[in-house]
Coordinates of C-alpha atoms in Angstrom, one line a residue:
X1 CA 40.1 -27.5 -3.1
X2 CA 39.4 -23.6 -3.7
X3 CA 39.0 -24.0 -7.4
X4 CA 36.2 -26.6 -6.7
X5 CA 34.1 -24.1 -4.6
X6 CA 34.4 -21.4 -7.1
X7 CA 33.4 -24.2 -9.8
X8 CA 30.4 -25.6 -7.7
X9 CA 29.4 -21.5 -6.9
X10 CA 29.3 -20.6 -10.8
X11 CA 27.3 -23.7 -11.2
X12 CA 24.9 -22.9 -8.5
X13 CA 24.7 -19.1 -10.0
X14 CA 24.3 -20.3 -13.6
X15 CA 21.4 -22.6 -12.5
X16 CA 19.7 -19.7 -10.4
X17 CA 20.1 -17.7 -13.6
X18 CA 18.3 -19.8 -15.8
X19 CA 15.3 -20.1 -13.3
X20 CA 15.2 -16.1 -13.3
X21 CA 15.4 -16.0 -17.0
X22 CA 12.7 -18.5 -17.6
X23 CA 10.6 -16.5 -15.2
X24 CA 11.1 -13.4 -17.0
X25 CA 10.1 -15.2 -20.2
X26 CA 6.9 -16.5 -18.8
X27 CA 6.2 -13.0 -17.3
X28 CA 4.9 -11.2 -20.7
X29 CA 1.3 -9.8 -19.7
X30 CA 1.2 -6.2 -19.3
X31 CA -1.7 -4.7 -17.1
X32 CA -1.9 -2.7 -13.4
X33 CA -2.3 -5.1 -10.3
X34 CA -3.4 -4.9 -7.2
X35 CA -0.9 -4.8 -4.2
X36 CA -2.2 -5.7 -0.7
X37 CA 0.1 -4.8 2.1
X38 CA -0.9 -5.9 5.5
X39 CA -0.1 -7.6 8.7
X40 CA 0.7 -6.3 12.2
X41 CA 4.4 -5.3 11.6
X42 CA 5.7 -1.8 10.9
X43 CA 6.2 0.0 7.6
X44 CA 3.0 -1.1 5.5
X45 CA 2.4 2.6 4.7
X46 CA 6.1 3.2 4.5
X47 CA 6.4 0.7 1.8
X48 CA 3.1 1.9 -0.2
X49 CA 4.8 5.2 -0.4
X50 CA 8.1 3.9 -1.5
X51 CA 6.2 2.7 -4.6
X52 CA 4.4 5.6 -5.1
X53 CA 7.9 7.7 -5.5
X54 CA 9.3 5.1 -7.7
X55 CA 6.2 5.5 -9.6
X56 CA 6.6 9.2 -9.6
X57 CA 10.3 8.9 -10.6
X58 CA 9.2 7.3 -14.0
X59 CA 6.9 10.2 -14.5
X60 CA 3.7 8.5 -13.7
X61 CA 0.6 10.3 -12.0
X62 CA -0.9 9.1 -8.7
X63 CA -3.9 9.3 -6.4
X64 CA -3.7 8.6 -2.6
X65 CA -6.6 8.5 -0.1
X66 CA -5.7 8.0 3.4
X67 CA -8.1 6.7 5.7
X68 CA -7.2 6.6 9.3
X69 CA -4.3 9.1 9.5
X70 CA -5.3 12.4 8.8
X71 CA -5.2 14.8 11.9
X72 CA -1.4 15.3 11.3
X73 CA 0.6 15.5 8.2
X74 CA 3.0 12.6 7.8
X75 CA 6.7 12.7 6.6
X76 CA 5.6 11.3 3.2
X77 CA 3.2 13.7 2.6
X78 CA 5.2 16.7 4.0
X79 CA 8.0 15.1 1.6
X80 CA 5.5 15.7 -1.4
X81 CA 4.4 19.2 -0.8
X82 CA 8.0 20.5 -0.2
X83 CA 9.2 18.9 -3.2
X84 CA 6.4 20.5 -5.3
X85 CA 5.4 16.6 -6.2
X86 CA 1.8 17.4 -5.1
X87 CA 0.9 18.5 -8.4
X88 CA 1.4 14.8 -9.9
X89 CA -0.5 13.2 -6.9
X90 CA -4.2 13.8 -6.0
X91 CA -4.5 13.5 -2.4
X92 CA -7.3 13.1 -0.1
X93 CA -7.1 12.5 3.8
X94 CA -10.3 11.2 5.9
X95 CA -9.4 13.7 8.4
X96 CA -10.9 12.2 11.3
X97 CA -7.7 10.3 12.9
X98 CA -7.9 7.2 14.7
X99 CA -11.6 5.7 15.1
X100 CA -10.8 5.0 18.3
X101 CA -10.1 8.8 18.8
X102 CA -13.6 10.0 17.8
X103 CA -15.6 7.2 19.3
X104 CA -18.4 8.5 17.0
X105 CA -19.5 5.8 14.4
X106 CA -21.7 8.2 12.7
X107 CA -19.4 11.0 12.4
X108 CA -16.6 8.3 11.1
X109 CA -19.2 6.9 8.8
X110 CA -19.7 10.2 6.9
X111 CA -16.1 10.8 6.6
X112 CA -15.5 7.3 5.6
X113 CA -18.1 7.7 2.8
X114 CA -16.5 11.2 1.4
X115 CA -13.1 9.4 1.7
X116 CA -14.2 6.7 -0.2
X117 CA -16.1 9.0 -2.9
X118 CA -12.6 10.6 -3.7
X119 CA -11.0 6.9 -3.9
X120 CA -13.9 5.9 -6.2
X121 CA -13.3 8.9 -8.5
X122 CA -9.4 8.2 -8.5
X123 CA -10.2 4.4 -9.4
X124 CA -12.3 5.4 -12.4
X125 CA -9.7 7.8 -13.6
X126 CA -7.7 6.5 -16.6
X127 CA -5.0 9.3 -16.0
X128 CA -4.0 7.8 -12.7
X129 CA -1.3 5.3 -13.1
X130 CA -1.1 4.4 -9.4
X131 CA -4.1 4.6 -6.4
X132 CA -3.1 4.2 -3.1
X133 CA -5.7 3.1 -0.5
X134 CA -3.9 3.7 2.9
X135 CA -5.2 1.8 5.8
X136 CA -8.6 0.6 3.6
X137 CA -8.8 -2.3 5.6
X138 CA -10.0 -0.9 8.5
X139 CA -13.0 0.5 6.8
X140 CA -13.9 -3.0 5.6
X141 CA -13.2 -4.4 9.1
X142 CA -15.3 -1.9 11.1
X143 CA -18.0 -1.9 8.1
X144 CA -17.7 2.0 7.5
X145 CA -17.7 0.7 3.7
X146 CA -19.1 -2.2 1.7
X147 CA -16.8 -5.0 0.9
X148 CA -18.5 -5.8 -2.3
X149 CA -18.6 -2.2 -3.4
X150 CA -15.3 -1.4 -2.8
X151 CA -14.2 -4.8 -4.6
X152 CA -16.1 -3.9 -7.5
X153 CA -14.6 -0.7 -7.8
X154 CA -11.0 -2.0 -7.8
X155 CA -12.0 -4.9 -10.5
X156 CA -13.9 -2.0 -12.5
X157 CA -10.8 0.2 -12.6
X158 CA -9.0 1.0 -15.9
X159 CA -6.8 -1.9 -17.0
X160 CA -3.4 -0.2 -16.6
X161 CA -3.9 1.2 -12.9
X162 CA -2.4 -0.4 -10.2
X163 CA -3.7 -0.3 -6.8
X164 CA -1.9 -0.7 -3.4
X165 CA -4.2 -1.2 -0.2
X166 CA -2.4 -1.0 3.1
X167 CA -3.8 -1.8 6.6
X168 CA -4.1 -4.8 9.1
X169 CA -6.7 -7.5 9.1
X170 CA -7.2 -7.5 5.4
X171 CA -10.5 -9.4 4.4
X172 CA -10.0 -12.8 2.7
X173 CA -11.9 -11.3 -0.2
X174 CA -9.4 -8.6 -0.6
X175 CA -6.3 -11.0 -0.1
X176 CA -8.1 -13.3 -2.6
X177 CA -8.5 -10.2 -5.6
X178 CA -4.9 -8.9 -4.9
X179 CA -2.3 -10.1 -7.2
X180 CA 0.4 -9.3 -4.6
X181 CA 0.0 -10.0 -1.0
X182 CA 2.9 -8.6 1.2
X183 CA 2.5 -9.7 5.1
X184 CA 4.7 -7.5 7.6
X185 CA 5.1 -9.7 10.8
X186 CA 5.7 -8.1 14.3
X187 CA 8.6 -9.4 15.8
X188 CA 9.7 -6.4 17.8
X189 CA 8.8 -2.6 18.1
X190 CA 10.3 0.0 19.9
X191 CA 7.1 1.6 21.0
X192 CA 6.4 -1.3 22.8
X193 CA 9.6 -0.9 25.0
X194 CA 8.5 2.4 25.7
X195 CA 10.2 4.3 23.0
X196 CA 8.2 7.3 21.8
X197 CA 7.1 7.7 18.3
X198 CA 9.6 9.9 16.5
X199 CA 9.0 12.3 13.5
X200 CA 10.8 10.6 10.3
X201 CA 10.9 7.3 11.9
X202 CA 7.4 6.7 12.9
X203 CA 5.1 9.3 11.1

């Protein structure tokens, strides 16, 4: 009986290998892609920076624009600076913090336009292999930036450049443009249970 289980397992693994090998064989196109990481769950920015660090590990160059998060240095950015990796990464923060803190649409709009100018420059730079637009979805949701202008800039980027967009409530047009869409669900969060946000874990 034990031998039958082993043979059955081996047969399943062989079938799985054939499916995976066939998928790899079909995926022969080489180009940059658009990755959208959205949803209400924790970890969107963390996931995006994980991909950024992977790219840096392969000697690639990157650009980062952080919309919303900008009034304090996050662990991801501190790590870049401490490791001297900021030379390989062009970085800009919107620097107004969360829009509900300022409650000033005009000031937020000016900051968003400035941040988008930096993003547009990065999206047009063929020397950048990866561009991370962190929390960009909020700029579209609250109409700080024009959705069609943003989508057009992403479409017109250099063909080998990959773009990662993060944030909640992604517009359907952005999801349609993306090659890969990951949605992080919100099942439980320590903060909702009264646990204070922690350096190294939450920021």
